Every structure is written in structure tokens, then in C-alpha cells.
Tab-separated table of C-alpha atoms and ligand atoms in Angstrom:
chain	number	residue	atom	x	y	z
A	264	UNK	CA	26.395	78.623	-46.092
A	265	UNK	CA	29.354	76.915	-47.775
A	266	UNK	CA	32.000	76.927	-50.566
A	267	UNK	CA	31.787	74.483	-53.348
A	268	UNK	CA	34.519	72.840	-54.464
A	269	UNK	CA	34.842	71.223	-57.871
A	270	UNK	CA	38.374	69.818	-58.776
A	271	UNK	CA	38.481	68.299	-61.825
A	272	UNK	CA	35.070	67.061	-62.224
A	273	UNK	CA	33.998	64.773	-65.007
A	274	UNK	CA	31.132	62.476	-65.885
A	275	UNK	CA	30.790	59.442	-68.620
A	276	UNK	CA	27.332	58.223	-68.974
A	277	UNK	CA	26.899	54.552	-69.068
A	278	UNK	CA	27.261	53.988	-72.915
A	279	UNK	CA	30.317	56.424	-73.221
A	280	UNK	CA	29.060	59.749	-73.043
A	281	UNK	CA	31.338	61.914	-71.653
A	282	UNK	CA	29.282	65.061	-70.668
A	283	UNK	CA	31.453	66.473	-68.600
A	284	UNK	CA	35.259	66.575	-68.360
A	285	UNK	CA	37.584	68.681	-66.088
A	286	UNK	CA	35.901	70.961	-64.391
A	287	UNK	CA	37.819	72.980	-62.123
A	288	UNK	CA	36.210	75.784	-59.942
A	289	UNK	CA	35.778	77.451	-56.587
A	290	UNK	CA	32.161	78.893	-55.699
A	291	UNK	CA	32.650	81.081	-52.947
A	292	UNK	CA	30.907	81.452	-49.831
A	293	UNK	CA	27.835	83.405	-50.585
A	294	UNK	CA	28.342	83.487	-54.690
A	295	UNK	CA	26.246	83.454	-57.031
A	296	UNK	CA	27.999	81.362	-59.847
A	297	UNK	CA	25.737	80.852	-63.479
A	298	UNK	CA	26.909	78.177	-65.212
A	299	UNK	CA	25.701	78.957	-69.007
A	300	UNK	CA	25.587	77.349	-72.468
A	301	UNK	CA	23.838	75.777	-74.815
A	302	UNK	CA	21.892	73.238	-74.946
A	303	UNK	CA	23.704	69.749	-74.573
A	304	UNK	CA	26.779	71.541	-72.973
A	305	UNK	CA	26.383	69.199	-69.518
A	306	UNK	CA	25.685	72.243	-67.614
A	307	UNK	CA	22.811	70.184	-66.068
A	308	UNK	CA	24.865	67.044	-65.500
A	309	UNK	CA	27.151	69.094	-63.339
A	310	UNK	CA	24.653	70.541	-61.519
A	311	UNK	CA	23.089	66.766	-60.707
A	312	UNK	CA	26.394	65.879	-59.682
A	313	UNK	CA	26.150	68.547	-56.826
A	314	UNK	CA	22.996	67.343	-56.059
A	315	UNK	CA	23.916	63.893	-55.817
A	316	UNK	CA	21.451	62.990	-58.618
A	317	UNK	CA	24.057	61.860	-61.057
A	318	UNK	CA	27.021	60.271	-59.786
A	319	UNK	CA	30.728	61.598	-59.868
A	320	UNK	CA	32.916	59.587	-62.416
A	321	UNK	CA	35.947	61.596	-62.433
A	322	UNK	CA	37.579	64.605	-59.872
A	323	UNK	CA	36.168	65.194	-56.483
A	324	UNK	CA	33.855	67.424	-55.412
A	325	UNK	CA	33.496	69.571	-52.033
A	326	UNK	CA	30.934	71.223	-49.986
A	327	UNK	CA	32.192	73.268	-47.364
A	328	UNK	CA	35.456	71.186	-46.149
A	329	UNK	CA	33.701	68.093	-46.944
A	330	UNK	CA	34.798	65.946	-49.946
A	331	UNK	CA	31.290	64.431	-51.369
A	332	UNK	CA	31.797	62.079	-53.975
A	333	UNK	CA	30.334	59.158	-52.311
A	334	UNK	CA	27.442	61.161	-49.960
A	335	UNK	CA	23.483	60.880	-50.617
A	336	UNK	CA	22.121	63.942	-52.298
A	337	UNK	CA	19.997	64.118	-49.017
A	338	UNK	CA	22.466	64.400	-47.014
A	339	UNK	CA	25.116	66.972	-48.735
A	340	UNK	CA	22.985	69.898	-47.058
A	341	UNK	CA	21.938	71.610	-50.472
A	342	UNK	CA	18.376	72.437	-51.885
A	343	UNK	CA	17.947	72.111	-55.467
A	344	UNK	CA	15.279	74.442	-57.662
A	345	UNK	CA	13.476	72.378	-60.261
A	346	UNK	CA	12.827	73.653	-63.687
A	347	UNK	CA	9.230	72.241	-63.637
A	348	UNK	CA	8.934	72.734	-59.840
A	349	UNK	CA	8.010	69.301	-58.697
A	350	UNK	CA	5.500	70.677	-56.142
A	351	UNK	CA	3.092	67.746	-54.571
A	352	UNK	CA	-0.343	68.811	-56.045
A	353	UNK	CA	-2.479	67.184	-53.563
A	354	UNK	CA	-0.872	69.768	-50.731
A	355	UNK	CA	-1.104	73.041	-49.816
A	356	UNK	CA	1.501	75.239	-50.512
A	357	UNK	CA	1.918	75.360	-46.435
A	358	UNK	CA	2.376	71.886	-46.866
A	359	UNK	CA	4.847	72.019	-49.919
A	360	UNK	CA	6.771	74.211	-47.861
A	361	UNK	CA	7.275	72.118	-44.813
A	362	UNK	CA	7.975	68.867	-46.616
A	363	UNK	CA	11.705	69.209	-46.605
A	364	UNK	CA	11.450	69.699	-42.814
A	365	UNK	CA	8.551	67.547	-42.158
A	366	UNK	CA	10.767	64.663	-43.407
A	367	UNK	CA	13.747	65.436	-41.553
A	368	UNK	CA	11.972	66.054	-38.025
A	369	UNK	CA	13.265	63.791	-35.266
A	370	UNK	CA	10.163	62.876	-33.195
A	371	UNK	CA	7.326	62.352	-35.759
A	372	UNK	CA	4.438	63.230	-37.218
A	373	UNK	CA	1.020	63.089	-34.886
A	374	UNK	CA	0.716	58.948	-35.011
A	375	UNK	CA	4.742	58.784	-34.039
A	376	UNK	CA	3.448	61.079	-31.192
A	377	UNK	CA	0.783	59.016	-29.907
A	378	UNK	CA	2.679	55.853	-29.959
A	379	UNK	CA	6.109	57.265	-28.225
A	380	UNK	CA	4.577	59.472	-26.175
A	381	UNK	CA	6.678	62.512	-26.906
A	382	UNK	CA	4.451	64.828	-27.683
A	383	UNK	CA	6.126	67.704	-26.452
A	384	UNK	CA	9.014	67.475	-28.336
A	385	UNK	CA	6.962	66.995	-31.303
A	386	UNK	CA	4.687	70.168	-30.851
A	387	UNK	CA	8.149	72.136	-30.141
A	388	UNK	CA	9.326	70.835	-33.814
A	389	UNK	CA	5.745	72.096	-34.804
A	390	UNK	CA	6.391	75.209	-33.910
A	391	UNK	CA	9.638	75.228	-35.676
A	392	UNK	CA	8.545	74.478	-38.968
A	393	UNK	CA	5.835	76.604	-39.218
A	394	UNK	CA	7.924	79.544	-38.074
A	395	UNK	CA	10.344	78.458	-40.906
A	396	UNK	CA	7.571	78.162	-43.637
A	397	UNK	CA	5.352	81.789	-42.431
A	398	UNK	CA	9.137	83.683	-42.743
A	399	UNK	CA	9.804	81.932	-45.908
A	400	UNK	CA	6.352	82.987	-47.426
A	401	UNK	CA	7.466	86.864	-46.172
A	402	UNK	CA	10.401	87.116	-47.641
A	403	UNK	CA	9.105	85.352	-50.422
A	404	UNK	CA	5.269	87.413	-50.441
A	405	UNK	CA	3.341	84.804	-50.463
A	406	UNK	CA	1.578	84.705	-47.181
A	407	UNK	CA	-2.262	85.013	-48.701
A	408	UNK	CA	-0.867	81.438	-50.677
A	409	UNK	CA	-0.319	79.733	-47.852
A	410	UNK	CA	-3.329	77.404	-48.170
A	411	UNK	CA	-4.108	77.063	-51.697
A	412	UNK	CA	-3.267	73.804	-53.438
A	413	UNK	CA	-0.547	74.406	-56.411
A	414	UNK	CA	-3.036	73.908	-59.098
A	415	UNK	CA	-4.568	77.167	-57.953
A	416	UNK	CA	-1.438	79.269	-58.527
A	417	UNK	CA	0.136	80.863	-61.547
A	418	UNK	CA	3.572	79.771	-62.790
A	419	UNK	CA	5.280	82.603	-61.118
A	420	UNK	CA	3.677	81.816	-57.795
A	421	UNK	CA	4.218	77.756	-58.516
A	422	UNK	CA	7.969	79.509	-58.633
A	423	UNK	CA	8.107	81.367	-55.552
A	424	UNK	CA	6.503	78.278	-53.268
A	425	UNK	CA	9.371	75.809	-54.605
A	426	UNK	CA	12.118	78.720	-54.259
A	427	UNK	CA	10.123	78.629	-50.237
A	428	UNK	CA	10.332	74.704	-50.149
A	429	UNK	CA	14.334	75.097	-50.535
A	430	UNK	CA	14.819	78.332	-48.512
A	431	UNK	CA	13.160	76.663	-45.104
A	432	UNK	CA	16.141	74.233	-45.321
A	433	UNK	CA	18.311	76.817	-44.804
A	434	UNK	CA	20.851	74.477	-46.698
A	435	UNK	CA	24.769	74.962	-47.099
A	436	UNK	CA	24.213	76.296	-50.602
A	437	UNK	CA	21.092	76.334	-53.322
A	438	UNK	CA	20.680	74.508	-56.718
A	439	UNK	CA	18.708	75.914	-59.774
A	440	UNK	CA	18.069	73.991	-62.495
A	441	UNK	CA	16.332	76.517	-65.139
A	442	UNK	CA	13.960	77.728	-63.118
A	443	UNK	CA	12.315	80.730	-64.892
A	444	UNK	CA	12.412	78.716	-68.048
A	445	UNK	CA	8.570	77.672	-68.108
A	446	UNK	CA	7.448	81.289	-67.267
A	447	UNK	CA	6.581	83.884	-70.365
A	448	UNK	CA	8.812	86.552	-71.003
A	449	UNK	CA	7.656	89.155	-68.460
A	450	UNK	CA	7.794	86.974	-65.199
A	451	UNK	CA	10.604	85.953	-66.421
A	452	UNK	CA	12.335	89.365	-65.619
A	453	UNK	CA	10.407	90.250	-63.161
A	454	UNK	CA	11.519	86.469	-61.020
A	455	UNK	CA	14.694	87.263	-62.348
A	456	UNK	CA	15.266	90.154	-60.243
A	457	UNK	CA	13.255	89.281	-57.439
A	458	UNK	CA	15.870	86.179	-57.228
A	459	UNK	CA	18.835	88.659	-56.901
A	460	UNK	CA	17.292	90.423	-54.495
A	461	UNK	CA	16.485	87.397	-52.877
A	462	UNK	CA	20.289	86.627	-53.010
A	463	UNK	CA	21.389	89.510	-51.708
A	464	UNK	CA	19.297	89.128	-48.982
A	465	UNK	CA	20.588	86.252	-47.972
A	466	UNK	CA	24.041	86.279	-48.573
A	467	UNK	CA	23.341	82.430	-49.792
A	468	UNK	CA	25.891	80.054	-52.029
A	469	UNK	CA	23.766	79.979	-55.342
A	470	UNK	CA	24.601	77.294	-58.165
A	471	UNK	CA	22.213	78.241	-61.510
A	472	UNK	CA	21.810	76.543	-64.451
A	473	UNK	CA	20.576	78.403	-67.884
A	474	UNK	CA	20.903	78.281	-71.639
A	475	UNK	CA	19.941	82.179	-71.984
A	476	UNK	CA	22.719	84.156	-71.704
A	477	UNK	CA	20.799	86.881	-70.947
A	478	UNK	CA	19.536	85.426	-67.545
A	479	UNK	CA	22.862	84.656	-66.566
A	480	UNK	CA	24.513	88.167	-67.925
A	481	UNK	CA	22.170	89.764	-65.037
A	482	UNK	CA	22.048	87.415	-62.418
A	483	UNK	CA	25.523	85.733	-62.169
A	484	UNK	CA	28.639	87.335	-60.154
A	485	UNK	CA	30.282	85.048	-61.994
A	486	UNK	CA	29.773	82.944	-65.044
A	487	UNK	CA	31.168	80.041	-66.209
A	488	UNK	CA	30.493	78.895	-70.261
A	489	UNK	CA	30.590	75.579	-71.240
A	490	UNK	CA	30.389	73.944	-74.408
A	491	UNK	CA	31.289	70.201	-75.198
A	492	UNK	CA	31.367	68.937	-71.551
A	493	UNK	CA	34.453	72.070	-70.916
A	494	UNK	CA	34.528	75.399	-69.381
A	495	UNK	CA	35.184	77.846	-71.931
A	496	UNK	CA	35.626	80.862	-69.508
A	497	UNK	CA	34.773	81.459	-65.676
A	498	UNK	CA	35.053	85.054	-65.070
A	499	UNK	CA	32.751	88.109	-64.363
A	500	UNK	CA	29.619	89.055	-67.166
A	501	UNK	CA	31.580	91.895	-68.090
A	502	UNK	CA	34.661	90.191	-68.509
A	503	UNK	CA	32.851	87.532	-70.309
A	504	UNK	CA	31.371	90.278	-72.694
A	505	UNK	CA	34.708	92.667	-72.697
A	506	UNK	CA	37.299	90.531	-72.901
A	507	UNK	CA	35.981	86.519	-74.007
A	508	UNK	CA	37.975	83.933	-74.206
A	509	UNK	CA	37.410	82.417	-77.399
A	510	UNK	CA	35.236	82.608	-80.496
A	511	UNK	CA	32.545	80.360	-78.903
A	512	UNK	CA	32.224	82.607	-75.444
A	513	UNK	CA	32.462	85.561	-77.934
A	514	UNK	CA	29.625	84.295	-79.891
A	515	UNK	CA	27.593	83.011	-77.666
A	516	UNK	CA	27.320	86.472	-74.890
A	517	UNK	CA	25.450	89.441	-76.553
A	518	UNK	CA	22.197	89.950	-78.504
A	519	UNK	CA	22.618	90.035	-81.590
A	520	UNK	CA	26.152	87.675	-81.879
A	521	UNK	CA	29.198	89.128	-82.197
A	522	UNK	CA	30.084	89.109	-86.311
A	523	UNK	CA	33.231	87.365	-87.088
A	524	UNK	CA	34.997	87.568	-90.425
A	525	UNK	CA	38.010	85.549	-91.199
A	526	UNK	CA	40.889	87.275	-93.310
A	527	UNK	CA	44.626	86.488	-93.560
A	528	UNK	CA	46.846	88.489	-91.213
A	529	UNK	CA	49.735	90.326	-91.206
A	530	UNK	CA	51.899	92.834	-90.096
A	531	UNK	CA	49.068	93.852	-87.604
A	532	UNK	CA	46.564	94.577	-90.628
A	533	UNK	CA	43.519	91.927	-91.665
A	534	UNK	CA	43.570	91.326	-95.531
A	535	UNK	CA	39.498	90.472	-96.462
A	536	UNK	CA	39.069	90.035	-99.897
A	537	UNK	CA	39.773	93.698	-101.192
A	538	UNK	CA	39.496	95.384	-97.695
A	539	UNK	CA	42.257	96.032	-95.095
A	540	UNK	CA	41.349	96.378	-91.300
A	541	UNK	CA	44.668	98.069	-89.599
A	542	UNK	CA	44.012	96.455	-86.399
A	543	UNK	CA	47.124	97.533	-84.683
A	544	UNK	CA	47.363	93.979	-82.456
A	545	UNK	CA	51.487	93.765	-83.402
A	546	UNK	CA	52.962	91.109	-81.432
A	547	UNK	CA	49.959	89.335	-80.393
A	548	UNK	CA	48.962	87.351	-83.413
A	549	UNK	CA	51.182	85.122	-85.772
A	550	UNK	CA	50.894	85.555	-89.405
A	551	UNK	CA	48.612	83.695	-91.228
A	552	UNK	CA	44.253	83.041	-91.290
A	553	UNK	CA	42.558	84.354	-88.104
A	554	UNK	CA	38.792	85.487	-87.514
A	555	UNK	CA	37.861	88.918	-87.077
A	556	UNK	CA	35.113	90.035	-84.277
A	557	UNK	CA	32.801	93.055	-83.820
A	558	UNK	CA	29.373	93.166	-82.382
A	559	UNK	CA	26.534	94.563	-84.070
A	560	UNK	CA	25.947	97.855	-82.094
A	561	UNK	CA	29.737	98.625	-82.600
A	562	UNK	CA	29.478	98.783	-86.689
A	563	UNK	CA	28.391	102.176	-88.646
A	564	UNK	CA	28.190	103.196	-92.001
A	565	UNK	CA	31.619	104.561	-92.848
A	566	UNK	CA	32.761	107.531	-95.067
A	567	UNK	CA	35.759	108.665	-96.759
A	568	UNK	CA	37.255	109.901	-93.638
A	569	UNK	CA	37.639	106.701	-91.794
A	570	UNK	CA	40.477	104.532	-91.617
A	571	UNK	CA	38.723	101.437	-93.246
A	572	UNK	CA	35.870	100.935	-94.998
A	573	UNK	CA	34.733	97.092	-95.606
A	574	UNK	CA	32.335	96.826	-98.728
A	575	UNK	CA	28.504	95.567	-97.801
A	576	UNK	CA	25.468	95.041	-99.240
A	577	UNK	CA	22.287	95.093	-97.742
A	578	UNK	CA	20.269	91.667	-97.147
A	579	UNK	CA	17.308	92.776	-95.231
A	580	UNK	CA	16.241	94.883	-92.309
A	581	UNK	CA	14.229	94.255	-88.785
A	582	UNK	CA	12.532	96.918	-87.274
A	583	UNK	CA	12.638	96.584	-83.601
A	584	UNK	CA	11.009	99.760	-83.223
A	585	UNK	CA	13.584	101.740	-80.954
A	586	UNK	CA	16.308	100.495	-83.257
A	587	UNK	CA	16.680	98.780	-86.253
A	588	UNK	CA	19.333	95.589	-87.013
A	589	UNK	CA	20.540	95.634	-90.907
A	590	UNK	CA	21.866	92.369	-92.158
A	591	UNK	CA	24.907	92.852	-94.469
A	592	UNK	CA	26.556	90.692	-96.465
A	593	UNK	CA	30.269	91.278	-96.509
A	594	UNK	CA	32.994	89.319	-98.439
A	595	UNK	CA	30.623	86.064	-97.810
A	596	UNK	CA	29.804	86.482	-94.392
A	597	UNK	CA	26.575	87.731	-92.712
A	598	UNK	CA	27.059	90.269	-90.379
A	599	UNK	CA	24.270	92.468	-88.486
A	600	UNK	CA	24.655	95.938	-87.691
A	601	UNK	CA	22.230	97.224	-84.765
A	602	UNK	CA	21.759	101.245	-85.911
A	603	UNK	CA	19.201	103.716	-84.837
A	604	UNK	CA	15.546	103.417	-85.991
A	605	UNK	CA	16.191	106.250	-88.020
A	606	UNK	CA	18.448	104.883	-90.593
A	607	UNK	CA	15.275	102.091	-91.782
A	608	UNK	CA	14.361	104.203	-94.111
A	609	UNK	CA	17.693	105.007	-95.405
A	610	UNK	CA	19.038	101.564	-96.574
A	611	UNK	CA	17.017	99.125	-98.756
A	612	UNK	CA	17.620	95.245	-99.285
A	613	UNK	CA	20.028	95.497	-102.349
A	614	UNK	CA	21.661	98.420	-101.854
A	615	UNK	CA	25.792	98.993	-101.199
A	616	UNK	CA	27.120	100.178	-98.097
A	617	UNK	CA	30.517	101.053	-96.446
A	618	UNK	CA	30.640	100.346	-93.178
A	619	UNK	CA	33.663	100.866	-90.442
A	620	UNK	CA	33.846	100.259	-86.504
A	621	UNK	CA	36.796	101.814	-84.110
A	622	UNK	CA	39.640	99.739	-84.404
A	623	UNK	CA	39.394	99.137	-80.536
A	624	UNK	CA	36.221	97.767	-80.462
A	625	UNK	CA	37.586	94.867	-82.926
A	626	UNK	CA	38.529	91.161	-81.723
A	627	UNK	CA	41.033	89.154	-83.280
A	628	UNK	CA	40.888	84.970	-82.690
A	629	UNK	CA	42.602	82.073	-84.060
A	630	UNK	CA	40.820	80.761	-86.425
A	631	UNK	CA	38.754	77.609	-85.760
A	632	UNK	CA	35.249	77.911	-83.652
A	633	UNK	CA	36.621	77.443	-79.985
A	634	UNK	CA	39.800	79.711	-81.211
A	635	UNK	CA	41.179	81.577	-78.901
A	636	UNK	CA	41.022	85.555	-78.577
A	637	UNK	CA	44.301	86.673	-79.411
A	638	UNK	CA	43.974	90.841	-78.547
B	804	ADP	P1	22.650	70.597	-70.890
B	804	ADP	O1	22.075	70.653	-69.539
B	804	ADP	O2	23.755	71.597	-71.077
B	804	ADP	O3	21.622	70.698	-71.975
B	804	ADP	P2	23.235	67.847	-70.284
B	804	ADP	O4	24.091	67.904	-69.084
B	804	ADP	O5	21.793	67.514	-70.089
B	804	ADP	O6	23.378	69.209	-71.101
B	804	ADP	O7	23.830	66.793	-71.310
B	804	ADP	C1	25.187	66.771	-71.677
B	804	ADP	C2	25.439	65.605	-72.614
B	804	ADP	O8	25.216	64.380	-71.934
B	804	ADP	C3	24.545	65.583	-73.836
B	804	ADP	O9	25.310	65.102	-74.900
B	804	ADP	C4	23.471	64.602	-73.442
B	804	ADP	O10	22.935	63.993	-74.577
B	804	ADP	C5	24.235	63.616	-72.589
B	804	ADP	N1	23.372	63.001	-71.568
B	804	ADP	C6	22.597	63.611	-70.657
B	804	ADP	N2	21.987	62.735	-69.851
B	804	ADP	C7	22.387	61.490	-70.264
B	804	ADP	C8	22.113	60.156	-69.837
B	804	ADP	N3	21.304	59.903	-68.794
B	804	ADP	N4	22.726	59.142	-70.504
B	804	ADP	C9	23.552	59.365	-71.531
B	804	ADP	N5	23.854	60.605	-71.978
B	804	ADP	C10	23.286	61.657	-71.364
């Protein structure tokens, strides 16, 4: 297993893309790093560029002590996940699973054998592989697979063989590219755990690619958000949640999104239209417009005791059955408030509502969508 290395890694596309720009980070030995964001952030690009896929046009990039900028994919000791698998239909899965090492063997398949004459060396190899591909398929359960043909298996076992096909490499770190993303919503969990456990197990370098932040909340010892080619934050998923960076980190971790609410500030209070939020963040922010955050589960219906009350009305409500998200309009914005399943019956679309949160719970940014969090 190995560190990764990026330092300052950037990529322009032929035509003047630039996808990626400046990436600087350090996967550990043994990490699991998620790199997360929307779609069109280049959080595949820089994964191709550790693969070798995609070459490097700006920064250097390391694998263990190794600087490889200019090395073939195949030859950077890494194993890359596909999102739609790319498993060789017309093999079994055994098969599938000793490709990577079937390719790399030193004295040849059975012709190779007959015409050198080193047969014995050959059979040894034999041996090797298939004790590489019978432990992968244990720790991987699926043993009773072993001679199907992938058109015979279900997405989440089509998953497991190409997670095999890279573990038998036993390579210096491993790549996913959105794997779970063509599975339904259940496997989806259920891979999602089995490939932390799987992690743990191994101790392995893991590189992972998503859009859902949920997947990478859960999996990730570290994430790192992009947007717009740039890493927005690189930290732990609860430091992502409990203390983001910016607006756009902010807004993008957490189901429902965070609601934001721009006022004018000063002297530590938020002015919003007839409402003022004491926020208590002296020193931190300068006077003038800034954004106001607070996610949905942190918002209740306020009363005459609390210290601020912010005027809503009531768009619409979900019921999600074990809770219940109202939408609120408040001083133009639409914010969601995520309240017990009890309260559905007590609000309908139209009515006017007071609603509050503890002043801690708040998040103050600079205004702007990438602005950054300022308490
Ligand atoms: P993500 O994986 O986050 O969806 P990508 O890395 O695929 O994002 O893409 C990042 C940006 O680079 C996008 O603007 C995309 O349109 C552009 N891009 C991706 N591949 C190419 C390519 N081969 N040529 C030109 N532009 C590309």
C-alpha cells in the first residue's frame, strides 16, 4: 500500500477546458479519501489522472515516493473500480478475476508453455493466481460465482467480481469511479458498507469518486468537495457537516440543504426585512450583506419566549412518514424545516408561522455562493 501525492494538480482539456486546477492533497497510507461534488466538478478527471487515463497538465503527482506524471496507468501499481464494471462477458467470473494477473504473468499462458518449454514455472504461476482469485472470492463471498459468466449475475454481484478483479492485484492503492451508482437504492447501502468493511479489512489506500454526498458522508475518513475544477474543503464528514467551509460545502452536505438567508449585518445582529437574529459572532464578520445558515432539522416553531422569531408562511408539506419537512417562505427565501410527523396536521399551506433555531446552531458566510463561513 502507498501514499498518494497530489501537488498542485491541474488539467486543461484540449479545447480549453480547465477541469481541474490546483489540487493539493496527501492520501495517507491506508485512507480512505472521497472526493465529492456535483456533477461536472472534475472529480472524475482527477481520478483518471491517477489512473493514468487522462494525462497530467499541470502539478505532479506521487504514488508512494514515486513522482508519476509521465508513467503508464499499467504500470503505476493501482486498480481502478469502474462505474459500469467493464467485466469481459464472454468469461467466467474466475476468469474476470484472473485477468489482471493472467496478463502480467511472466512465463505464459499454456501455448507460451509448450513452445518454451517452461512448464513448471508456468503451472507454479497457476497456482498463484488461482490462490489469489479463490481468497478474493472469500473475502468477497462469492465462491458459488466462481464459474458463472457475468450476464448471469445481479448488479450487486457484477459489483463484487470487479471489486475481486482489482483486489487480486494487490495494488499500491485502489480507484473507484462511482461504483454503486448503477445499483437501486438498497444494494446501494448494503455495498456501501460491505466496502468499508472491506476497507478496514484491508488496511488498503482507497481513492472514491461520488456525486451523493451521502455515500461519501459514510464511507470517507476524509472528504474532499470540489466544485469548478477546486477543492472547496478536505477535512473529516463531520467537520465537513459541523464546521464547512463555505456556502457551497454548506449547501451541498446534509439532506435536506442547509437554508441560507441573506440580511445586512451589524453589531453581531442579522437585520432580515423586519426580523433581527442576535447572532452573537462580534469580531468575526465585517459590517455589511452576509448570508445566514441553518439546516432544516435545527428550525422550530418559536413562541413569545424566544429570543427571535423570523415571520413564515407555510408553502406546502411532505410527509415522510417518520417526520415531516414544511416548506416556509420567509422574507423571499424558501427554507425547509424537518419537524416531527406529528406537527402535519398542525400547519396547513397558507398559514403564518414563527419560527426560531438556537443561536449556536446558526452559520454566518460572506455573501456570494462559494462565500466563506465566517463563525
Ligand atoms: P465530474 O466527474 O465531477 O462530473 P468531470 O471530471 O467529468 O466532472 O468533468 C469536469 C469538466 O471537464 C466538465 O466541465 C466537463 O465537461 C469537462 N470535460 C470532461 N471530460 C472532457 C473531455 N474529454 N474534453 C473536454 N472537456 C471535458
Amino acid at each position: 500500500m502507498a501514499r498518494v501525492t497530489f501537488d498542485g494538480l491541474g488539467k486543461v482539456y484540449p479545447g480549453g477546458v480547465r477541469a481541474v486546477a490546483g489540487v493539493d492533497l496527501e492520501v495517507e497510507d491506508g485512507e480512505f479519501v472521497v472526493l465529492v461534488g456535483p456533477s461536472g466538478c472534475g472529480k472524475s478527471t482527477t481520478l483518471r489522472m491517477v489512473a493514468g487515463l487522462e494525462e497530467i497538465t499541470e502539478g505532479t503527482l506521487s504514488i508512494g515516493e514515486r513522482v508519476v506524471n509521465e508513467v503508464a496507468g499499467k504500470d503505476r501499481d493501482i486498480a481502478m473500480v469502474f462505474q459500469n464494471y467493464a467485466l469481459y462477458p464472454h468469461l467466467t467470473v474466475r476468469q474476470n478475476m484472473a485477468f489482471p494477473l493472467e496478463r502480467r504473468r511472466a512465463h505464459g499462458g499454456w501455448l507460451d508453455r509448450l513452445v518454451t518449454g517452461r512448464g513448471q514455472e508456468a503451472r507454479e504461476e497457476d497456482r498463484q493466481i488461482e490462490a489469489e482469485v479463490t481468497h478474493a472470492a472469500e473475502v468477497l463471498g462469492i465462491t458459488d460465482l466462481l464459474d458463472r459468466k457475468p450476464g448471469a449475475l445481479s448488479g450487486g454481484q457484477r459489483q463484487r467480481v470487479a471489486v475481486g478483479r482489482a483486489l487480486v492485484r494487490r495494488p499500491a492503492a485502489f480507484l473507484f469511479d462511482e461504483p454503486l451508482s448503477n445499483l437501486d437504492a438498497k444494494l446501494r447501502v448494503e455495498m456501501r458498507a460491505e466496502l468499508k468493511a472491506l476497507h478496514e479489512r484491508l488496511g488498503a489506500t482507497m481513492l472514491y469518486v461520488t456525486h451523493d454526498q451521502e455515500e461519501a458522508m459514510t464511507l470517507g475518513d476524509r472528504l474532499v468537495v470540489m466544485d469548478g475544477g477546486e477543492v472547496q474543503q478536505c477535512a473529516s464528514p463531520r467537520e465537513v457537516y459541523e464546521a464547512p467551509a463555505n456556502r457551497f460545502v454548506a449547501g451541498f452536505v446534509g439532506t435536506p440543504s442547509m437554508n441560507f438567508l441573506e440580511g445586512t449585518f451589524a453589531d453581531g445582529t442579522l437585520r432580515v426585512g423586519e426580523a433581527a437574529v442576535p447572532l452573537n459572532f462580534d469580531g468575526l464578520a465585517s459590517d455589511g450583506r452576509a448570508v445566514l445558515g441553518v439546516r432544516p432539522d435545527r428550525l422550530r416553531m418559536g413562541d413569545a419566549s424566544d429570543a427571535f422569531l423570523l415571520d413564515a408562511e407555510v408553502i406546502g408539506l411532505e410527509d415522510l412518514g417518520d417526520r415531516c419537512d414544511v416548506r416556509l417562505g420567509i422574507a423571499g427565501a424558501e427554507f425547509i424545516a424537518r419537524r416531527p410527523a406529528s406537527e402535519l396536521a398542525r400547519w396547513g399551506a397558507g398559514s403564518s408561522v414563527q419560527v426560531t433555531f438556537d443561536v449556536s446552531e446558526g452559520h454566518l458566510f460572506e455573501p456570494g455562493p462559494h462565500g466563506r463561513r465566517l463563525s
